[in-house]
Amino acid sequence: MNSSKKSVLFVCTHNSARSQTAEGLLNHFHGGRYEAFSAGTEKTLVRPLAIKAMRQIGIDISKHESKTVDFFGEREFDFVITVCDNAREQCPFIPTRNQRLHWSFEDPAAATGTDAEKLAVFQKVRNQIKERIDNYFG
C-alpha cells in the first residue's frame, strides 16, 4: 500500500459486484488521494455484468479477483466500508485507523429479466456507488 494515500476497503458478501465496482471507481476517479481495495465475506467470481458496466465508463476491472477479508490479514485501513447489509452483519473485525461506514446498495446480481434489463440494474447501482464515492471522497 502507498502510505501517502488513504486506504479504503470496500466489503460486500461475495466480492463480485458492488465492492469490486466501488474499488474500481475510487481508484479511477480519486486514485491520487486514495487507494481502494475490496473483499467479501465469501469468495466467488467477479460478475461479467459488473465488468461490462464498468467498461462502459472506461474502467477495466476484468483483472480483479474475488477475495475474502482474510486475504488482508491484520492490515489496517483508513476506511472500511460495507456496501451491502449482509456484509455489515457478517463482517469480521477489520482494523481501521479512521472510520467504519455502511453504504447499503441493491444487489445487482439478484436482478431478473433479459440481459439488457439485468445490465441496466448493474449500471444503476454503479452510478449510485459513484455518486456516493464522489460525495464522500471527492
CSV table of N, CA and C in Angstrom, one decimal:
chain,number,residue,atom,x,y,z
A,1,MET,N,0.8,-1.2,0.0
A,1,MET,CA,0.0,0.0,0.0
A,1,MET,C,0.9,1.2,0.0
A,2,ASN,N,0.5,2.2,-0.7
A,2,ASN,CA,1.1,3.5,-0.8
A,2,ASN,C,0.8,4.3,0.5
A,3,SER,N,1.7,4.6,1.4
A,3,SER,CA,1.5,5.2,2.6
A,3,SER,C,1.0,6.7,2.5
A,4,SER,N,1.3,7.3,1.4
A,4,SER,CA,0.9,8.7,1.2
A,4,SER,C,-0.6,8.8,0.9
A,5,LYS,N,-1.2,7.7,0.5
A,5,LYS,CA,-2.6,7.7,0.2
A,5,LYS,C,-3.4,7.1,1.3
A,6,LYS,N,-4.7,7.6,1.5
A,6,LYS,CA,-5.5,6.9,2.5
A,6,LYS,C,-6.0,5.6,1.9
A,7,SER,N,-6.1,4.6,2.7
A,7,SER,CA,-6.5,3.2,2.2
A,7,SER,C,-8.0,3.0,2.5
A,8,VAL,N,-8.7,2.4,1.6
A,8,VAL,CA,-10.1,2.2,1.7
A,8,VAL,C,-10.4,0.7,1.3
A,9,LEU,N,-11.1,0.0,2.2
A,9,LEU,CA,-11.5,-1.4,1.9
A,9,LEU,C,-13.0,-1.4,1.8
A,10,PHE,N,-13.5,-1.8,0.6
A,10,PHE,CA,-15.0,-2.0,0.4
A,10,PHE,C,-15.3,-3.5,0.6
A,11,VAL,N,-16.3,-3.8,1.3
A,11,VAL,CA,-16.7,-5.1,1.6
A,11,VAL,C,-18.1,-5.4,1.3
A,12,CYS,N,-18.4,-6.5,0.5
A,12,CYS,CA,-19.7,-7.0,0.3
A,12,CYS,C,-19.7,-8.5,0.5
A,13,THR,N,-20.8,-9.2,0.3
A,13,THR,CA,-20.9,-10.6,0.6
A,13,THR,C,-19.9,-11.4,-0.3
A,14,HIS,N,-20.0,-11.3,-1.6
A,14,HIS,CA,-19.2,-12.2,-2.5
A,14,HIS,C,-18.1,-11.6,-3.2
A,15,ASN,N,-17.9,-10.3,-3.0
A,15,ASN,CA,-16.8,-9.5,-3.7
A,15,ASN,C,-16.9,-9.8,-5.2
A,16,SER,N,-18.1,-9.7,-5.7
A,16,SER,CA,-18.3,-10.0,-7.1
A,16,SER,C,-18.9,-8.8,-7.9
A,17,ALA,N,-19.5,-7.8,-7.2
A,17,ALA,CA,-20.1,-6.7,-8.0
A,17,ALA,C,-19.9,-5.4,-7.3
A,18,ARG,N,-20.7,-5.2,-6.2
A,18,ARG,CA,-20.7,-3.9,-5.5
A,18,ARG,C,-19.3,-3.4,-5.0
A,19,SER,N,-18.7,-4.3,-4.3
A,19,SER,CA,-17.3,-3.9,-3.7
A,19,SER,C,-16.3,-3.8,-4.8
A,20,GLN,N,-16.4,-4.6,-5.8
A,20,GLN,CA,-15.4,-4.5,-7.0
A,20,GLN,C,-15.7,-3.2,-7.7
A,21,THR,N,-16.9,-2.9,-7.9
A,21,THR,CA,-17.3,-1.6,-8.6
A,21,THR,C,-16.8,-0.4,-7.8
A,22,ALA,N,-17.0,-0.5,-6.5
A,22,ALA,CA,-16.5,0.6,-5.6
A,22,ALA,C,-15.0,0.8,-5.7
A,23,GLU,N,-14.3,-0.3,-5.6
A,23,GLU,CA,-12.8,-0.3,-5.7
A,23,GLU,C,-12.4,0.3,-7.0
A,24,GLY,N,-13.0,-0.1,-8.1
A,24,GLY,CA,-12.6,0.4,-9.4
A,24,GLY,C,-12.9,1.9,-9.6
A,25,LEU,N,-14.0,2.3,-9.1
A,25,LEU,CA,-14.4,3.7,-9.2
A,25,LEU,C,-13.5,4.6,-8.4
A,26,LEU,N,-13.3,4.2,-7.1
A,26,LEU,CA,-12.4,5.1,-6.3
A,26,LEU,C,-11.0,5.2,-6.8
A,27,ASN,N,-10.5,4.1,-7.2
A,27,ASN,CA,-9.1,4.1,-7.8
A,27,ASN,C,-9.0,4.9,-9.1
A,28,HIS,N,-10.1,4.8,-9.9
A,28,HIS,CA,-10.0,5.6,-11.2
A,28,HIS,C,-10.2,7.1,-11.0
A,29,PHE,N,-11.2,7.5,-10.2
A,29,PHE,CA,-11.6,8.9,-10.1
A,29,PHE,C,-10.9,9.6,-9.0
A,30,HIS,N,-10.4,8.9,-8.0
A,30,HIS,CA,-9.8,9.6,-6.8
A,30,HIS,C,-8.5,8.9,-6.4
A,31,GLY,N,-7.9,8.2,-7.3
A,31,GLY,CA,-6.7,7.4,-7.0
A,31,GLY,C,-5.5,8.3,-6.6
A,32,GLY,N,-5.5,9.6,-6.8
A,32,GLY,CA,-4.4,10.4,-6.4
A,32,GLY,C,-4.3,10.6,-4.9
A,33,ARG,N,-5.5,10.4,-4.2
A,33,ARG,CA,-5.5,10.6,-2.8
A,33,ARG,C,-5.9,9.3,-2.0
A,34,TYR,N,-6.5,8.3,-2.7
A,34,TYR,CA,-6.9,7.1,-2.0
A,34,TYR,C,-6.5,5.9,-2.8
A,35,GLU,N,-6.3,4.8,-2.1
A,35,GLU,CA,-6.0,3.5,-2.6
A,35,GLU,C,-7.1,2.6,-2.2
A,36,ALA,N,-7.9,2.1,-3.1
A,36,ALA,CA,-9.0,1.2,-2.7
A,36,ALA,C,-8.7,-0.2,-3.0
A,37,PHE,N,-9.3,-1.0,-2.1
A,37,PHE,CA,-9.3,-2.5,-2.2
A,37,PHE,C,-10.7,-3.0,-1.9
A,38,SER,N,-10.9,-4.3,-2.3
A,38,SER,CA,-12.2,-4.9,-2.0
A,38,SER,C,-12.1,-6.3,-1.5
A,39,ALA,N,-13.1,-6.7,-0.8
A,39,ALA,CA,-13.1,-8.1,-0.3
A,39,ALA,C,-14.6,-8.5,0.0
A,40,GLY,N,-14.7,-9.8,0.2
A,40,GLY,CA,-16.1,-10.3,0.6
A,40,GLY,C,-16.0,-11.2,1.8
A,41,THR,N,-17.2,-11.4,2.4
A,41,THR,CA,-17.2,-12.4,3.5
A,41,THR,C,-17.1,-13.8,2.9
A,42,GLU,N,-17.4,-13.9,1.6
A,42,GLU,CA,-17.2,-15.2,0.9
A,42,GLU,C,-16.5,-14.9,-0.5
A,43,LYS,N,-15.8,-15.8,-1.0
A,43,LYS,CA,-15.1,-15.6,-2.3
A,43,LYS,C,-15.9,-16.3,-3.4
A,44,THR,N,-16.1,-15.6,-4.5
A,44,THR,CA,-16.7,-16.1,-5.7
A,44,THR,C,-15.9,-15.6,-7.0
A,45,LEU,N,-16.6,-15.2,-8.0
A,45,LEU,CA,-16.0,-14.7,-9.2
A,45,LEU,C,-16.6,-13.3,-9.4
A,46,VAL,N,-15.8,-12.4,-10.0
A,46,VAL,CA,-16.3,-11.1,-10.4
A,46,VAL,C,-17.4,-11.3,-11.5
A,47,ARG,N,-18.5,-10.7,-11.3
A,47,ARG,CA,-19.6,-10.8,-12.2
A,47,ARG,C,-19.3,-10.2,-13.6
A,48,PRO,N,-19.6,-10.9,-14.7
A,48,PRO,CA,-19.3,-10.4,-16.0
A,48,PRO,C,-20.1,-9.1,-16.3
A,49,LEU,N,-21.3,-9.0,-15.7
A,49,LEU,CA,-22.1,-7.7,-16.0
A,49,LEU,C,-21.5,-6.5,-15.2
A,50,ALA,N,-20.9,-6.8,-14.1
A,50,ALA,CA,-20.2,-5.7,-13.4
A,50,ALA,C,-19.0,-5.3,-14.2
A,51,ILE,N,-18.3,-6.2,-14.8
A,51,ILE,CA,-17.1,-5.9,-15.6
A,51,ILE,C,-17.6,-5.0,-16.8
A,52,LYS,N,-18.7,-5.5,-17.4
A,52,LYS,CA,-19.3,-4.8,-18.6
A,52,LYS,C,-19.7,-3.4,-18.2
A,53,ALA,N,-20.4,-3.2,-17.1
A,53,ALA,CA,-20.9,-1.9,-16.7
A,53,ALA,C,-19.8,-0.9,-16.4
A,54,MET,N,-18.7,-1.4,-15.9
A,54,MET,CA,-17.5,-0.6,-15.6
A,54,MET,C,-16.8,-0.3,-16.9
A,55,ARG,N,-16.7,-1.2,-17.8
A,55,ARG,CA,-16.0,-1.0,-19.1
A,55,ARG,C,-16.7,0.1,-19.9
A,56,GLN,N,-18.1,0.2,-19.7
A,56,GLN,CA,-18.8,1.2,-20.4
A,56,GLN,C,-18.4,2.6,-20.1
A,57,ILE,N,-17.9,2.8,-18.9
A,57,ILE,CA,-17.4,4.1,-18.5
A,57,ILE,C,-15.9,4.2,-18.5
A,58,GLY,N,-15.2,3.3,-19.2
A,58,GLY,CA,-13.8,3.4,-19.3
A,58,GLY,C,-12.9,2.8,-18.2
A,59,ILE,N,-13.5,2.0,-17.4
A,59,ILE,CA,-12.8,1.4,-16.3
A,59,ILE,C,-12.7,-0.1,-16.4
A,60,ASP,N,-11.5,-0.7,-16.4
A,60,ASP,CA,-11.3,-2.1,-16.6
A,60,ASP,C,-11.1,-2.8,-15.3
A,61,ILE,N,-12.1,-3.6,-14.9
A,61,ILE,CA,-11.9,-4.4,-13.7
A,61,ILE,C,-11.8,-5.9,-14.0
A,62,SER,N,-11.6,-6.2,-15.3
A,62,SER,CA,-11.6,-7.6,-15.7
A,62,SER,C,-10.5,-8.4,-15.1
A,63,LYS,N,-9.4,-7.8,-14.6
A,63,LYS,CA,-8.3,-8.5,-13.9
A,63,LYS,C,-8.5,-8.6,-12.4
A,64,HIS,N,-9.6,-8.0,-11.9
A,64,HIS,CA,-9.8,-8.1,-10.5
A,64,HIS,C,-10.2,-9.5,-10.1
A,65,GLU,N,-9.8,-9.9,-8.9
A,65,GLU,CA,-10.1,-11.3,-8.4
A,65,GLU,C,-10.9,-11.1,-7.1
A,66,SER,N,-11.9,-12.0,-7.0
A,66,SER,CA,-12.7,-12.1,-5.7
A,66,SER,C,-11.8,-12.6,-4.6
A,67,LYS,N,-11.9,-12.0,-3.5
A,67,LYS,CA,-11.1,-12.4,-2.3
A,67,LYS,C,-11.9,-12.2,-1.0
A,68,THR,N,-11.5,-12.9,0.0
A,68,THR,CA,-12.2,-12.7,1.3
A,68,THR,C,-11.4,-11.7,2.1
A,69,VAL,N,-12.1,-11.2,3.2
A,69,VAL,CA,-11.4,-10.3,4.1
A,69,VAL,C,-10.2,-10.9,4.7
A,70,ASP,N,-10.1,-12.2,4.8
A,70,ASP,CA,-9.0,-12.9,5.4
A,70,ASP,C,-7.7,-12.6,4.6
A,71,PHE,N,-7.8,-12.3,3.3
A,71,PHE,CA,-6.7,-12.1,2.4
A,71,PHE,C,-5.8,-11.0,2.9
A,72,PHE,N,-6.4,-10.0,3.6
A,72,PHE,CA,-5.7,-8.8,4.1
A,72,PHE,C,-5.1,-9.0,5.5
A,73,GLY,N,-5.4,-10.1,6.1
A,73,GLY,CA,-4.8,-10.4,7.4
A,73,GLY,C,-5.1,-9.3,8.5
A,74,GLU,N,-4.1,-8.8,9.1
A,74,GLU,CA,-4.3,-7.8,10.2
A,74,GLU,C,-4.0,-6.4,9.6
A,75,ARG,N,-3.9,-6.2,8.3
A,75,ARG,CA,-3.7,-4.9,7.7
A,75,ARG,C,-4.7,-3.9,8.2
A,76,GLU,N,-4.3,-2.7,8.5
A,76,GLU,CA,-5.2,-1.6,8.9
A,76,GLU,C,-5.6,-0.8,7.7
A,77,PHE,N,-6.8,-0.3,7.6
A,77,PHE,CA,-7.3,0.6,6.6
A,77,PHE,C,-7.7,1.9,7.2
A,78,ASP,N,-7.6,2.9,6.5
A,78,ASP,CA,-8.1,4.2,7.0
A,78,ASP,C,-9.7,4.2,7.0
A,79,PHE,N,-10.3,3.6,6.0
A,79,PHE,CA,-11.7,3.4,5.9
A,79,PHE,C,-12.1,2.0,5.6
A,80,VAL,N,-13.1,1.5,6.3
A,80,VAL,CA,-13.7,0.2,5.9
A,80,VAL,C,-15.2,0.5,5.7
A,81,ILE,N,-15.6,0.1,4.4
A,81,ILE,CA,-17.0,0.5,4.0
A,81,ILE,C,-17.7,-0.8,3.6
A,82,THR,N,-18.7,-1.2,4.3
A,82,THR,CA,-19.6,-2.3,3.8
A,82,THR,C,-20.6,-1.7,2.9
A,83,VAL,N,-20.8,-2.4,1.8
A,83,VAL,CA,-21.7,-1.9,0.7
A,83,VAL,C,-22.9,-2.8,0.5
A,84,CYS,N,-23.2,-3.7,1.5
A,84,CYS,CA,-24.4,-4.5,1.5
A,84,CYS,C,-24.7,-4.9,2.9
A,85,ASP,N,-26.0,-5.0,3.2
A,85,ASP,CA,-26.5,-5.3,4.5
A,85,ASP,C,-25.9,-6.6,5.1
A,86,ASN,N,-25.9,-7.6,4.3
A,86,ASN,CA,-25.4,-8.9,4.7
A,86,ASN,C,-23.9,-8.8,5.2
A,87,ALA,N,-23.1,-8.1,4.4
A,87,ALA,CA,-21.7,-8.0,4.8
A,87,ALA,C,-21.6,-7.2,6.1
A,88,ARG,N,-22.4,-6.2,6.3
A,88,ARG,CA,-22.4,-5.5,7.6
A,88,ARG,C,-22.7,-6.4,8.8
A,89,GLU,N,-23.6,-7.3,8.6
A,89,GLU,CA,-24.0,-8.2,9.7
A,89,GLU,C,-22.9,-9.3,9.9
A,90,GLN,N,-22.3,-9.8,8.8
A,90,GLN,CA,-21.4,-10.9,8.9
A,90,GLN,C,-19.9,-10.5,8.9
A,91,CYS,N,-19.6,-9.3,8.7
A,91,CYS,CA,-18.2,-8.8,8.6
A,91,CYS,C,-17.4,-9.0,9.8
A,92,PRO,N,-16.3,-9.8,9.7
A,92,PRO,CA,-15.5,-9.9,10.9
A,92,PRO,C,-14.8,-8.6,11.2
A,93,PHE,N,-14.1,-8.5,12.3
A,93,PHE,CA,-13.4,-7.3,12.7
A,93,PHE,C,-12.3,-7.1,11.7
A,94,ILE,N,-12.3,-5.9,11.2
A,94,ILE,CA,-11.2,-5.4,10.3
A,94,ILE,C,-10.6,-4.2,10.9
A,95,PRO,N,-9.3,-4.2,11.2
A,95,PRO,CA,-8.7,-3.0,11.8
A,95,PRO,C,-8.8,-1.8,10.9
A,96,THR,N,-9.2,-0.7,11.5
A,96,THR,CA,-9.4,0.6,10.7
A,96,THR,C,-8.8,1.7,11.6
A,97,ARG,N,-8.1,2.6,10.9
A,97,ARG,CA,-7.5,3.7,11.6
A,97,ARG,C,-8.4,4.9,11.7
A,98,ASN,N,-9.5,4.9,10.9
A,98,ASN,CA,-10.3,6.1,10.9
A,98,ASN,C,-11.8,5.8,11.0
A,99,GLN,N,-12.4,5.3,10.0
A,99,GLN,CA,-13.8,5.2,10.0
A,99,GLN,C,-14.3,3.9,9.4
A,100,ARG,N,-15.4,3.4,10.1
A,100,ARG,CA,-16.1,2.2,9.6
A,100,ARG,C,-17.4,2.7,9.2
A,101,LEU,N,-17.8,2.5,7.9
A,101,LEU,CA,-19.0,3.1,7.3
A,101,LEU,C,-19.9,2.0,6.7
A,102,HIS,N,-21.2,2.2,6.6
A,102,HIS,CA,-22.1,1.3,5.9
A,102,HIS,C,-22.8,2.0,4.8
A,103,TRP,N,-22.7,1.6,3.6
A,103,TRP,CA,-23.5,2.2,2.5
A,103,TRP,C,-24.3,1.0,1.9
A,104,SER,N,-25.5,1.0,2.0
A,104,SER,CA,-26.4,-0.1,1.5
A,104,SER,C,-26.8,0.2,0.1
A,105,PHE,N,-26.4,-0.8,-0.8
A,105,PHE,CA,-26.8,-0.8,-2.2
A,105,PHE,C,-27.5,-2.1,-2.6
A,106,GLU,N,-28.5,-1.9,-3.5
A,106,GLU,CA,-29.2,-3.1,-4.0
A,106,GLU,C,-28.2,-4.1,-4.6
A,107,ASP,N,-28.5,-5.4,-4.5
A,107,ASP,CA,-27.6,-6.4,-5.1
A,107,ASP,C,-28.0,-6.5,-6.6
A,108,PRO,N,-27.1,-6.1,-7.5
A,108,PRO,CA,-27.4,-6.2,-8.9
A,108,PRO,C,-27.4,-7.6,-9.4
A,109,ALA,N,-26.7,-8.5,-8.7
A,109,ALA,CA,-26.6,-9.9,-9.1
A,109,ALA,C,-28.0,-10.6,-8.9
A,110,ALA,N,-28.9,-10.0,-8.1
A,110,ALA,CA,-30.2,-10.5,-7.9
A,110,ALA,C,-31.2,-10.1,-9.0
A,111,ALA,N,-30.8,-9.3,-9.9
A,111,ALA,CA,-31.7,-8.7,-10.9
A,111,ALA,C,-32.2,-9.9,-11.8
A,112,THR,N,-33.4,-9.7,-12.3
A,112,THR,CA,-34.0,-10.7,-13.1
A,112,THR,C,-34.4,-10.0,-14.4
A,113,GLY,N,-34.8,-10.8,-15.4
A,113,GLY,CA,-35.2,-10.3,-16.7
A,113,GLY,C,-34.2,-10.6,-17.8
A,114,THR,N,-34.3,-9.8,-18.9
A,114,THR,CA,-33.4,-10.0,-20.0
A,114,THR,C,-32.0,-9.6,-19.6
A,115,ASP,N,-31.0,-9.9,-20.5
A,115,ASP,CA,-29.7,-9.5,-20.2
A,115,ASP,C,-29.6,-8.0,-20.2
A,116,ALA,N,-30.3,-7.3,-21.1
A,116,ALA,CA,-30.3,-5.8,-21.1
A,116,ALA,C,-30.9,-5.3,-19.8
A,117,GLU,N,-32.0,-5.9,-19.3
A,117,GLU,CA,-32.6,-5.5,-18.0
A,117,GLU,C,-31.7,-5.7,-16.8
A,118,LYS,N,-31.0,-6.8,-16.8
A,118,LYS,CA,-30.0,-7.1,-15.8
A,118,LYS,C,-28.9,-6.1,-15.8
A,119,LEU,N,-28.4,-5.8,-17.0
A,119,LEU,CA,-27.3,-4.8,-17.2
A,119,LEU,C,-27.7,-3.5,-16.7
A,120,ALA,N,-28.9,-3.1,-17.0
A,120,ALA,CA,-29.5,-1.8,-16.5
A,120,ALA,C,-29.4,-1.7,-15.0
A,121,VAL,N,-29.6,-2.8,-14.3
A,121,VAL,CA,-29.5,-2.7,-12.8
A,121,VAL,C,-28.1,-2.6,-12.4
A,122,PHE,N,-27.2,-3.3,-13.0
A,122,PHE,CA,-25.7,-3.1,-12.7
A,122,PHE,C,-25.3,-1.6,-13.0
A,123,GLN,N,-25.8,-1.0,-14.1
A,123,GLN,CA,-25.5,0.4,-14.4
A,123,GLN,C,-26.0,1.3,-13.3
A,124,LYS,N,-27.2,1.1,-12.9
A,124,LYS,CA,-27.9,1.9,-11.9
A,124,LYS,C,-27.1,1.9,-10.6
A,125,VAL,N,-26.8,0.7,-10.2
A,125,VAL,CA,-26.0,0.5,-8.9
A,125,VAL,C,-24.6,1.1,-9.1
A,126,ARG,N,-24.0,0.9,-10.2
A,126,ARG,CA,-22.7,1.6,-10.5
A,126,ARG,C,-22.8,3.1,-10.3
A,127,ASN,N,-23.8,3.7,-10.9
A,127,ASN,CA,-24.0,5.1,-10.8
A,127,ASN,C,-24.2,5.6,-9.4
A,128,GLN,N,-25.0,4.8,-8.6
A,128,GLN,CA,-25.3,5.1,-7.2
A,128,GLN,C,-24.0,5.1,-6.4
A,129,ILE,N,-23.2,4.1,-6.6
A,129,ILE,CA,-21.9,3.9,-5.9
A,129,ILE,C,-21.0,5.1,-6.3
A,130,LYS,N,-20.9,5.4,-7.6
A,130,LYS,CA,-20.1,6.6,-8.0
A,130,LYS,C,-20.5,7.8,-7.3
A,131,GLU,N,-21.8,8.1,-7.3
A,131,GLU,CA,-22.3,9.3,-6.6
A,131,GLU,C,-21.9,9.4,-5.2
A,132,ARG,N,-22.1,8.2,-4.5
A,132,ARG,CA,-21.7,8.2,-3.0
A,132,ARG,C,-20.2,8.4,-2.8
A,133,ILE,N,-19.4,7.8,-3.7
A,133,ILE,CA,-18.0,8.0,-3.6
A,133,ILE,C,-17.6,9.4,-3.9
A,134,ASP,N,-18.1,10.0,-4.9
A,134,ASP,CA,-17.8,11.4,-5.2
A,134,ASP,C,-18.2,12.3,-4.1
A,135,ASN,N,-19.4,12.1,-3.5
A,135,ASN,CA,-19.8,13.0,-2.5
A,135,ASN,C,-19.0,12.8,-1.2
A,136,TYR,N,-18.5,11.6,-0.9
A,136,TYR,CA,-17.8,11.4,0.3
A,136,TYR,C,-16.3,11.7,0.1
A,137,PHE,N,-15.7,11.2,-0.9
A,137,PHE,CA,-14.3,11.3,-1.1
A,137,PHE,C,-13.8,12.4,-2.1
A,138,GLY,N,-14.8,13.0,-2.8
A,138,GLY,CA,-14.5,13.9,-3.9
A,138,GLY,C,-14.0,15.2,-3.4
